C-alpha angles and dihedrals in degrees: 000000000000133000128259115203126230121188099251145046125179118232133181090336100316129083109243130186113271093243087046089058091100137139141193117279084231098049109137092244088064106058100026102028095237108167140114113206142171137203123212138168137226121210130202115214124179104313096344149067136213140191108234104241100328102171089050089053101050087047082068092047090053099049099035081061084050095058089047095051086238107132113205112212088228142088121220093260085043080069111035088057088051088059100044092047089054096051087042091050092044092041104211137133149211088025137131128252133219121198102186121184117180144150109273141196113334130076135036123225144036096309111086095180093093092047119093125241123251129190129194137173117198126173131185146156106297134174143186110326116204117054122258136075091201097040139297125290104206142171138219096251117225091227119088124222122245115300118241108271091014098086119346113255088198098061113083085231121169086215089062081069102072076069091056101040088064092042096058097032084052087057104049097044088064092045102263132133095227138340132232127222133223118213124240088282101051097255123132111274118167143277132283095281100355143082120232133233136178142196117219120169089333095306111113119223139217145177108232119227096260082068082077089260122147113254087248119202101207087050084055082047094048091041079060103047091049090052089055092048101050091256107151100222127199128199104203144145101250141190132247099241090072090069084071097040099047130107098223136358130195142173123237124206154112090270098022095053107175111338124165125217121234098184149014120208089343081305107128115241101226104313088336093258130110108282126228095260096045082054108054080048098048091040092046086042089063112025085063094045099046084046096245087129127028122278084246083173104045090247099146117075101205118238122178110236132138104249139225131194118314123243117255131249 
């Protein structure tokens, strides 16, 4: 999808110009991928916006950079007050947001420790994200995600996404909105850039995150939501073959929001609509963040932008 480009991006404590937003050829994340990132939305409800889970998401960022020995000069709340002030400054909303922290100009070589830290928060216009108004159509994808003690699946890590980058180009090739992986066992893990649920018999599924899955934020959000509408929920390793016997089937993530799959391998998935419990999910997901019900859980942290239309669901 392309960019759209606002007027500011916050770097190392102070708002930029986006063209100015540049760094060195030989900077260490170049050559070596070293970088920690997040994505995060902002919602516009009547008369108001609001940032999705923001402390909770630069809490990641802040320990994806940990398990990279990679120290951040910011708090949490550090953080959180850079990105409000840049979507404040840009004005714009809905938009998404992208924190980056990554090793910089410096050395040269494996080794990062000697490379300095740079942060930056960008935001910008963005959309839905996987194709597909009447579900998705999507693929097992013949590439398997990162084997437990090889890279770390719970660190937000822009390296991670070489992985990803095969998953979902696999996919379109062939003709497919998005692919699913399968983890170093052969169990279900997630998408390129989503988690994975499914619907079996009313119970709702999900890969835990030993099956090499991102702590995703918007799958903690829908776990909750489940809880508060009766919906038994397992976390489970689980087979391949349930992605053709379940009822429904959905992706969880920042981007992905809440997207229901149609079909698996050009296997429908049910009749190939978006099941009841999907639904009420989809349906609890938005109406809190497009402020249509209360944020009973403090979700929404308030800018003050003046806002245009949300995106739709």
């Amino acid at each position: 999808m392309p960019l759209q480009t606002t007027e500011n991006i916050w770097h190392n404590g102070q708002l930029i110009p986006w063209d100015k937003a540049q760094i060195h050829v030989m900077s260490h994340v170049i050559h070596y991928g070293s970088s920690v990132f997040e994505g995060i939305r902002c919602y516009t409800q009547p008369g108001a916006a609001g940032i999705f889970r923001l402390p909770e998401h630069m809490q990641r960022l802040i320990d994806s950079a940990k398990i990279y020995r990679m120290p951040l000069p910011y708090t949490v709340d550090q953080l959180i007050a850079a990105v409000v002030d840049v979507v404040e400054a840009n004005g714009v909303a809905p938009c998404y947001v992208r924190p980056i922290a990554f090793r910089g100009y410096g050395e040269i070589g494996v080794n990062p420790l000697k490379s300095p830290v740079e942060v930056y928060i960008a935001n910008f216009p963005w959309g839905k994200y996987v194709p597909g108004n009447e579900g998705a159509d999507v693929c097992v994808s013949s590439w398997s995600r990162l084997a437990p003690n090889t890279m770390p699946s719970l660190a937000k890590a822009g390296a991670n996404y070489m992985n990803s980058q095969l998953i979902r180009m696999e996919a379109e090739v062939n003709g497919y909105s998005e692919g699913i992986a399968l983890d170093v066992n052969g169990y279900l893990s997630e998408g390129s850039g989503e988690n994975l649920f499914l619907v079996r018999g009313g119970v709702l599924y999900t890969t835990p995150l030993a099956n090499s899955v991102l702590n995703g934020i918007t799958r903690s959000s829908v776990l909750t939501l489940a809880h508060h509408l009766g919906i038994p929920v397992v976390e489970q390793a689980l087979p391949r073959e349930m992605l053709y016997i379940c009822d429904e089937a959905f992706f969880t993530g920042t981007a992905a929001e809440v997207t229901h799959l149609r079909s698996v391998d050009r296997i429908l998935v049910g009749d190939g609509t978006m099941g009841p419990i999907t639904k009420a999910l989809h349906d609890e997901f938005f109406n809190i963040v497009n402020g249509l019900k209360a944020d009973r859980y403090n979700w929404l942290t308030p800018v003050r932008v003046k806002v245009a239309e949300p995106v739709g669901a």
